CSV table of C-alpha atoms in Angstrom, one decimal:
chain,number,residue,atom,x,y,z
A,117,UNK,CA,-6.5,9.7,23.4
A,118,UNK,CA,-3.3,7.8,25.3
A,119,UNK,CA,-1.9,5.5,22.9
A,120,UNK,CA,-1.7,2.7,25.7
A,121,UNK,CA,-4.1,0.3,24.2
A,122,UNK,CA,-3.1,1.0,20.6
A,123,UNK,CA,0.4,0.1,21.6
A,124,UNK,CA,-0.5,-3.3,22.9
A,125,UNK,CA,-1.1,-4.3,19.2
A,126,UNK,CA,1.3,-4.6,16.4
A,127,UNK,CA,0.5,-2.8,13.6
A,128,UNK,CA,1.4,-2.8,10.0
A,129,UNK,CA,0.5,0.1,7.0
A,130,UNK,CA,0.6,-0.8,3.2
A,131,UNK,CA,1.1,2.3,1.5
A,132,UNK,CA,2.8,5.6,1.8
A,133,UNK,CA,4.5,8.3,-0.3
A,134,UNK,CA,7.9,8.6,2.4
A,135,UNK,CA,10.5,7.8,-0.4
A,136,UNK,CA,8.9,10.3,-3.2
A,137,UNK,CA,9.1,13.2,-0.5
A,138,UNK,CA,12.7,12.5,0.4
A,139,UNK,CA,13.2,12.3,-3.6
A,140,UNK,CA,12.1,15.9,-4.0
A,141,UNK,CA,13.6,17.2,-1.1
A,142,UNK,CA,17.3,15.8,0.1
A,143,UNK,CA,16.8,17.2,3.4
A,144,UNK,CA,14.4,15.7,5.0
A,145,UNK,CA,15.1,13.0,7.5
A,146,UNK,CA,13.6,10.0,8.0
A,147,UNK,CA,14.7,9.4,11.5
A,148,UNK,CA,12.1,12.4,13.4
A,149,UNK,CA,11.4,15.0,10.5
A,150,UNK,CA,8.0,16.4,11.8
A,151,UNK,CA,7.7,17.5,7.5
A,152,UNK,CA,7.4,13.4,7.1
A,153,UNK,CA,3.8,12.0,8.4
A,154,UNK,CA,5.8,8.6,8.4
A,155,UNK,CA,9.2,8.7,10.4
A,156,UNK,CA,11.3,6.1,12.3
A,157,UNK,CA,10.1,7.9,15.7
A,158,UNK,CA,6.4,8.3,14.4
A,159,UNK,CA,6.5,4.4,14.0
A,160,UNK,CA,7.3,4.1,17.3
A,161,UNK,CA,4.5,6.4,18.5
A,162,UNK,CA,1.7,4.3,17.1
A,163,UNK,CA,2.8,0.6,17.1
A,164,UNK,CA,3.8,0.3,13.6
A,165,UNK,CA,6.1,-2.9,13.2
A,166,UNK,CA,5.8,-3.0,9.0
A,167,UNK,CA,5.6,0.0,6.9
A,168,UNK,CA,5.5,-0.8,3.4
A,169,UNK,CA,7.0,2.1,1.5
A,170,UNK,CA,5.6,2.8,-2.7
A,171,UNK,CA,8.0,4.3,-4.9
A,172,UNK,CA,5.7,6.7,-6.8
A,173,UNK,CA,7.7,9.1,-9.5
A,174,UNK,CA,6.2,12.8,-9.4
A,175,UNK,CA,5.1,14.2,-12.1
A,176,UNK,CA,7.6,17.3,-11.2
A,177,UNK,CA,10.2,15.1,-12.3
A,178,UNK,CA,9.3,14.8,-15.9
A,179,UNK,CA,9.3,11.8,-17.8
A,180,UNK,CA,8.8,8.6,-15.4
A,181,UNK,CA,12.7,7.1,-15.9
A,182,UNK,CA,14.3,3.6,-14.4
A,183,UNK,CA,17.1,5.9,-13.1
A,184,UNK,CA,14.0,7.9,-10.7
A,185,UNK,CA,13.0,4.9,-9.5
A,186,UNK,CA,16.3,3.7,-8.3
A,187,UNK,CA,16.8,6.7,-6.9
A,188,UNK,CA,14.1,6.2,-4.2
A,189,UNK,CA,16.0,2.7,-3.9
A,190,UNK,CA,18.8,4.2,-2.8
A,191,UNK,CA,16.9,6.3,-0.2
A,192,UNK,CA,15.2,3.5,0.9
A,193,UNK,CA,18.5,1.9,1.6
A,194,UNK,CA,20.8,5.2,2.8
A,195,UNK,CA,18.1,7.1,4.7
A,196,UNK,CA,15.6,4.0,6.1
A,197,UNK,CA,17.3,1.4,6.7
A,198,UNK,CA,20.2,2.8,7.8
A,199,UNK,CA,18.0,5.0,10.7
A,200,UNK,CA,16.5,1.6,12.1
A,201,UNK,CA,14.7,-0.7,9.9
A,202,UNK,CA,14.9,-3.8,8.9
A,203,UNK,CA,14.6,-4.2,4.7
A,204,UNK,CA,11.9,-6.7,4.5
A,205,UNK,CA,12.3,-8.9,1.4
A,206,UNK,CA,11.8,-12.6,2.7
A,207,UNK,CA,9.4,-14.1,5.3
A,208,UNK,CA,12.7,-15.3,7.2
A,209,UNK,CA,13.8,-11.6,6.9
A,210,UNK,CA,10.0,-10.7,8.3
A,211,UNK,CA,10.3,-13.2,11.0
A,212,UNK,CA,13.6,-12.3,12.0
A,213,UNK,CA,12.3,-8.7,12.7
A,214,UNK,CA,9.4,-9.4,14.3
A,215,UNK,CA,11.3,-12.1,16.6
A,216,UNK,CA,14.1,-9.2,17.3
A,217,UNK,CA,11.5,-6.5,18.0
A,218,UNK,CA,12.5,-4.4,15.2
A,219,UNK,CA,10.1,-2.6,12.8
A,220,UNK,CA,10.6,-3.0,9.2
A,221,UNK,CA,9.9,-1.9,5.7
A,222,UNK,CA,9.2,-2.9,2.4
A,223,UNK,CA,9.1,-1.6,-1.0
A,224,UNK,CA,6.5,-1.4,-3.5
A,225,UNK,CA,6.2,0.6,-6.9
A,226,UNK,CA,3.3,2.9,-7.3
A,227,UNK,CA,3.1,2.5,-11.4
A,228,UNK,CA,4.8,0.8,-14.0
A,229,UNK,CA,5.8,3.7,-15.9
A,230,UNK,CA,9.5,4.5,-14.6
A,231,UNK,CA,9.9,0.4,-16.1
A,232,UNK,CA,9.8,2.0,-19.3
A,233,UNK,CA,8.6,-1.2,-20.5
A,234,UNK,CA,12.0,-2.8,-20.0
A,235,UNK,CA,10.9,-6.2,-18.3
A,236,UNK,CA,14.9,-6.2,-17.1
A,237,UNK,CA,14.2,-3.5,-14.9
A,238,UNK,CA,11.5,-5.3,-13.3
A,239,UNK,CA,13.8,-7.9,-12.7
A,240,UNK,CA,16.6,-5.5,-11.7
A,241,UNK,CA,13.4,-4.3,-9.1
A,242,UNK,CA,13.1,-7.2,-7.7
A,243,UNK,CA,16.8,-8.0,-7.2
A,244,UNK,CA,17.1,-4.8,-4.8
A,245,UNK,CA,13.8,-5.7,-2.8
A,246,UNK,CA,10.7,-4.5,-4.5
A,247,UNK,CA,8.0,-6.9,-3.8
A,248,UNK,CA,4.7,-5.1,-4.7
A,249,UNK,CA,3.6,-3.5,-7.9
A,250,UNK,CA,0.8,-1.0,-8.6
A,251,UNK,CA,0.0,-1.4,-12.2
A,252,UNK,CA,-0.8,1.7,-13.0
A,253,UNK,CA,-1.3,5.2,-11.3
A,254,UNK,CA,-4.6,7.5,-12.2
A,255,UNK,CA,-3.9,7.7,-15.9
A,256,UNK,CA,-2.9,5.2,-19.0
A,257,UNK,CA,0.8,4.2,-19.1
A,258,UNK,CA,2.9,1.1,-21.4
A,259,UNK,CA,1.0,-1.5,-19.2
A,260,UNK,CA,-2.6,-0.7,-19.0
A,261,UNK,CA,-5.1,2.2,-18.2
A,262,UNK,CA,-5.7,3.8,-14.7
A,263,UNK,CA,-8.7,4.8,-13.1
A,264,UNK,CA,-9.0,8.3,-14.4
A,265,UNK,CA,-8.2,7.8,-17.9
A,266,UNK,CA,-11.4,8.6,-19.9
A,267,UNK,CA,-11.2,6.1,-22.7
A,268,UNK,CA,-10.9,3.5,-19.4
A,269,UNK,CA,-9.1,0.7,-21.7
A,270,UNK,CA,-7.2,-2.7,-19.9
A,271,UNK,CA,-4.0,-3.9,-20.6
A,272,UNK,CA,-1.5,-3.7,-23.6
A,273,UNK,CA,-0.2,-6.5,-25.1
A,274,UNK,CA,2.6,-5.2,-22.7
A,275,UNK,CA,1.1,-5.2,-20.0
A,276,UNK,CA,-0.1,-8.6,-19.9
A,277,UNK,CA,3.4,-9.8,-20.5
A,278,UNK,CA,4.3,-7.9,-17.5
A,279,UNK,CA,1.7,-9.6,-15.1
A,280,UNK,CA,3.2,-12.8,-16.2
A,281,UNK,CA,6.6,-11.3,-15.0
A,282,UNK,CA,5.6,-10.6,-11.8
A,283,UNK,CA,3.8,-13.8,-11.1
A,284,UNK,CA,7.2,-15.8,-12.9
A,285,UNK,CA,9.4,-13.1,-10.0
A,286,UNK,CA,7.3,-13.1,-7.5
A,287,UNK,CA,6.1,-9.8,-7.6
A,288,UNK,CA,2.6,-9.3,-5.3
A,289,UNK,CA,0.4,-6.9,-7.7
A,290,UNK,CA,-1.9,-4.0,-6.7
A,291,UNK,CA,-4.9,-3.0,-8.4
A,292,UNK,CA,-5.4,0.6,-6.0
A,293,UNK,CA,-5.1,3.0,-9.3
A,294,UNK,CA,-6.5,0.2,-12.2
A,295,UNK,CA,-8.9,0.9,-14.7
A,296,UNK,CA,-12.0,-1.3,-13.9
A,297,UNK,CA,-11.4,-3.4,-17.2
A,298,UNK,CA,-7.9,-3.5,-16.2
A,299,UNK,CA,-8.9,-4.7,-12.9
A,300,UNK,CA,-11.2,-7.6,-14.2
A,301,UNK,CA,-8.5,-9.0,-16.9
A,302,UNK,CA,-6.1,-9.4,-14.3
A,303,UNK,CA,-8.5,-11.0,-12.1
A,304,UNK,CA,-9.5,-13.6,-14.8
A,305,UNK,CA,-5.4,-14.2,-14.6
A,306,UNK,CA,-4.9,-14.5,-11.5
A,307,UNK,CA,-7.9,-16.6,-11.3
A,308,UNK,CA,-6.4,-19.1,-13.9
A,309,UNK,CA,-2.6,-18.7,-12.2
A,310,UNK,CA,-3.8,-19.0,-8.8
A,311,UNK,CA,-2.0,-15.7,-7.8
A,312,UNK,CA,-4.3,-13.2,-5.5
A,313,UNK,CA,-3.5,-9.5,-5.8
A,314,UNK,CA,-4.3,-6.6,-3.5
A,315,UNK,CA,-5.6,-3.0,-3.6
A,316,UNK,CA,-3.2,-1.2,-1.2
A,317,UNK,CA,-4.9,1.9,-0.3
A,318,UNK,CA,-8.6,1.7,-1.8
A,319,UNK,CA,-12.2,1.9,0.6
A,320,UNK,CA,-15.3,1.1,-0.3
A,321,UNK,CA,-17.3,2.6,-3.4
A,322,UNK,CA,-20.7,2.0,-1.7
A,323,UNK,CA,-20.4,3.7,1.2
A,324,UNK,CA,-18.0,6.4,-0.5
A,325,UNK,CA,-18.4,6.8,-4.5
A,326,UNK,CA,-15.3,7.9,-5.4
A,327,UNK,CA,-13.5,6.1,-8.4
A,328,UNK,CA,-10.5,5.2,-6.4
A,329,UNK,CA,-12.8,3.2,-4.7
A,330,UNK,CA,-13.7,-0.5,-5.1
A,331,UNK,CA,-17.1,-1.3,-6.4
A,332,UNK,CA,-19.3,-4.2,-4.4
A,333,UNK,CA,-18.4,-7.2,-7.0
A,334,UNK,CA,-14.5,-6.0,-7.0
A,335,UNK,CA,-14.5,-6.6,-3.3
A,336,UNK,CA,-15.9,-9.8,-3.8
A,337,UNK,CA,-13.5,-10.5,-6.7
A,338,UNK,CA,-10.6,-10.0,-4.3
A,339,UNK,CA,-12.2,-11.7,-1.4
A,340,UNK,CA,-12.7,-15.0,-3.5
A,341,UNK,CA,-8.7,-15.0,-4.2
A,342,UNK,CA,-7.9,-14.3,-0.6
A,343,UNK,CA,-6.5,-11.1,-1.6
A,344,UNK,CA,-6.2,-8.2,0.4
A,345,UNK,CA,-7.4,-4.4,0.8
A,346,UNK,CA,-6.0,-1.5,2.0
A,347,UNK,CA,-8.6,0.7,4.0
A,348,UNK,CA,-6.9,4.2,2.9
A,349,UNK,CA,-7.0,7.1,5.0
A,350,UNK,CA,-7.5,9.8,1.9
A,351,UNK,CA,-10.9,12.4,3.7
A,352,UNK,CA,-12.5,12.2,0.5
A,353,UNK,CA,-11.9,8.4,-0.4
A,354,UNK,CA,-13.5,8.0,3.4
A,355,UNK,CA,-16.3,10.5,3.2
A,356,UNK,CA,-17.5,13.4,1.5
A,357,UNK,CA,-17.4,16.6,4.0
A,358,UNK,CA,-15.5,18.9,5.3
A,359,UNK,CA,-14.3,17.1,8.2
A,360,UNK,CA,-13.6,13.4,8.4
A,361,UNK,CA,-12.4,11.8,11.8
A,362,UNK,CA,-11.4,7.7,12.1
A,363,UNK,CA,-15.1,6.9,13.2
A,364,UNK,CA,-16.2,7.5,9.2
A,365,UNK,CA,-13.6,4.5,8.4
A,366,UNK,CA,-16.1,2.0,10.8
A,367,UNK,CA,-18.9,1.6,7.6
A,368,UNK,CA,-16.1,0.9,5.0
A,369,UNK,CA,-15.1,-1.8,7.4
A,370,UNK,CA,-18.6,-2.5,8.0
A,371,UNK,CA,-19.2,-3.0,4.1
A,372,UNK,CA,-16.3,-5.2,3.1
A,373,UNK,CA,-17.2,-7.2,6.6
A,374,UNK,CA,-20.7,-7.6,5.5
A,375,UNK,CA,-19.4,-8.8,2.0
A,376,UNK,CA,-17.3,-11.9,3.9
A,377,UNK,CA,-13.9,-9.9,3.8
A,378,UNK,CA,-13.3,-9.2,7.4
A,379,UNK,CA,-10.2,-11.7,6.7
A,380,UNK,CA,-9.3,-9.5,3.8
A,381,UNK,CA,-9.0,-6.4,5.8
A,382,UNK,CA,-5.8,-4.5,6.5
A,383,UNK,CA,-4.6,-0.9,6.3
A,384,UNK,CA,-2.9,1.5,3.7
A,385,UNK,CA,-2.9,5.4,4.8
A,386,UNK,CA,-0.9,7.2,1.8
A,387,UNK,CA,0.6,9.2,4.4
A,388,UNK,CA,3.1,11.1,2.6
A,389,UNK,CA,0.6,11.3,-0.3
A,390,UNK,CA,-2.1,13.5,0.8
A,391,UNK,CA,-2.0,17.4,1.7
A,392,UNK,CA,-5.4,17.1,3.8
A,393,UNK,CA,-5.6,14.1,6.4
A,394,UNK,CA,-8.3,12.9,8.6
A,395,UNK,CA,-9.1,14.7,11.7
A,396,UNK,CA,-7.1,12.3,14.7
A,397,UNK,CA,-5.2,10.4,12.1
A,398,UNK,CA,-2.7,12.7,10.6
A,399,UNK,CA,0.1,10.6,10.9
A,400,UNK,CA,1.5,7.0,11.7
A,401,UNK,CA,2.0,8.2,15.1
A,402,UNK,CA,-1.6,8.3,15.3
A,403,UNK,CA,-2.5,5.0,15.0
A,404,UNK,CA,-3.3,4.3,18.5
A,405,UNK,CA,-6.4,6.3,18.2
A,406,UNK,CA,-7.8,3.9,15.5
A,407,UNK,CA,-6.5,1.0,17.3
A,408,UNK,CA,-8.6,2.3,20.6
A,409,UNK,CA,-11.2,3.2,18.1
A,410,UNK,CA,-11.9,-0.4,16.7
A,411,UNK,CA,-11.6,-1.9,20.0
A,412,UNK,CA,-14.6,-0.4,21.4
A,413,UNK,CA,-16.7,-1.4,18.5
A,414,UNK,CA,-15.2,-5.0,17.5
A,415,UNK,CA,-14.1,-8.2,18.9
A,416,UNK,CA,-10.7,-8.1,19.5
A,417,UNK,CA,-9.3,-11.0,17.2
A,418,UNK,CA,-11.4,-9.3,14.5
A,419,UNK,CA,-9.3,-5.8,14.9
A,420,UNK,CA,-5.5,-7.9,15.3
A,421,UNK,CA,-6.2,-9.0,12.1
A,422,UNK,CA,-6.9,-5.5,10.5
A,423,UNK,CA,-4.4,-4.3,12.3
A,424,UNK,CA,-1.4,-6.8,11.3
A,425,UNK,CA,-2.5,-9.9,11.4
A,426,UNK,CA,-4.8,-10.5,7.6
A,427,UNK,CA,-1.8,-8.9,6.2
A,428,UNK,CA,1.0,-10.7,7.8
A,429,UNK,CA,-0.8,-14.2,7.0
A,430,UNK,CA,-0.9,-12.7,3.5
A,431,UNK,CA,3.1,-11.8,3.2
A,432,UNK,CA,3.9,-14.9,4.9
A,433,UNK,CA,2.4,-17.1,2.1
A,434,UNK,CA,3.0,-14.9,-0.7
A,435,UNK,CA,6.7,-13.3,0.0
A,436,UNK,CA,9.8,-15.8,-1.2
A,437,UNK,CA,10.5,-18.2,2.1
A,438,UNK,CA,14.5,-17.3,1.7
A,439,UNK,CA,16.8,-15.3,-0.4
């Protein structure tokens, strides 16, 4: 496929692993590494005008620490922005990009373990630009239970105080890796705070039952608090076989649509995260292919908002207005 269309149509992708890659290798570079599925000239290729960019601590490195996560800070800062983008932190900051043309990134951390349970180094988080925060990752950390551990628990007395952290900062939360219990305390929260949280890179459990995915009333759930999900581009969070191409993603969409959440809809690859990718969408680069994809099956407002426009309405409400 040409990327013409797909070009015509800004884009923006919640989630990928860019910053934990660089951290285990020094030598990769952001700017056209062909190693990286995201890059500064992959961007380009397929449209994407917002990358938001998860600091997720490998379990190579040992113990989750603060120090690992301000590592990928400083990559973030030395190795991104310095090649091109724009640190995205404010909605001016957003608006200011967009206006200028230039793409952008923002950070996120993918589990609250490398906090230590230090609610100082959320702060200190927020300070240098995180805006999002996954709770947890698969398993159980300080803060709550993830959606692999067996005894499938919520959220420590810990935990909860963090939540009210992040809603006191600012912080946007993610549910993507949360224990289902863990998902419905915070949703009776942020309910009661009116604060709507996201699931970054999650699909649909009905039409794919894996446990990363969201069940029917958890879509719902987020819907109702004009939250947002991330339609992920994991093969076997998509569909179980041995080769998944973009077409598969059209029922997950087709689900959370038929649930009301065609509003709620915007995308989170993991690129960077996954070893195995989707047949035509093996990087950001790619993105034209589902652009063209979606236009030949939906109206064409519906797919700018999936493609940019649920998740930009989203940051602009949601993001501090200013420094």
């Amino acid at each position: 496929m040409s990327g013409g269309i797909g070009l015509a149509y800004k884009i923006v992708d919640f989630h990928c692993d860019v910053l934990s890659k660089m951290q285990m290798d020094h030598n990769l570079d952001f700017t056209r590494d062909p190693r990286l599925d995201v890059n500064l000239e992959r961007m380009g290729q397929g449209g994407v005008e917002l990358q938001c960019f998860a600091i997720y601590l490998s379990e190579k490195l040992g113990k989750p620490q603060f120090g690992y996560i301000l590592d990928q800070i400083d990559l973030f800062r030395q190795k991104v922005v310095r090649s091109g983008l724009a640190a995205i932190t404010t909605v001016e900051e957003l608006d200011k990009a967009e206006k200028a043309g230039q793409p952008g990134g923002l950070l996120s951390v993918e589990g609250a373990d490398g906090l230590e349970a230090n609610l100082h180094y959320l702060k200190l988080c927020y300070e240098r630009g995180v805006r999002c925060l996954g709770l947890t990752w698969n398993f159980a950390n300080w803060a709550a239970d993830g959606i692999l551990e067996p005894q499938g628990g919520g959220f420590t007395p810990q935990g909860v105080e963090l939540v009210q952290a992040c809603h006191q900062l600012g912080i946007i939360l993610d549910v993507s890796h949360l224990s289902v219990k863990g998902f419905w305390e915070l949703a009776e929260v942020a309910e009661e705070a009116g604060k709507p949280f996201i699931a970054s890179h999650s699909n649909a459990y009905r039409v794919c039952p894996h446990a990363r995915n969201l069940r029917d009333d958890q879509i719902r759930e987020i819907i109702a608090l004009d939250g947002r999900i991330g339609i992920t581009f994991v093969p076997w969070f998509v569909k179980k076989a041995p080769v998944v191409t973009s077409s598969d993603i059209l029922p997950h969409l087709e689900h959370i649509c038929s649930l009301g959440g065609e509003r709620s809809i915007m995308f989170g690859s993991d690129f960077d995260g996954i070893e195995s990718h989707i047949e035509d969408l093996r990087h950001v680069g790619q993105y034209a292919n589902l652009a063209e994809l979606l236009l030949r099956h939906y109206p064409e407002d519906l797919v700018k908002g999936w493609l940019s426009g649920n998740v930009l309405s989203f940051l602009r409400t949601w993001l501090p207005q200013t420094k």
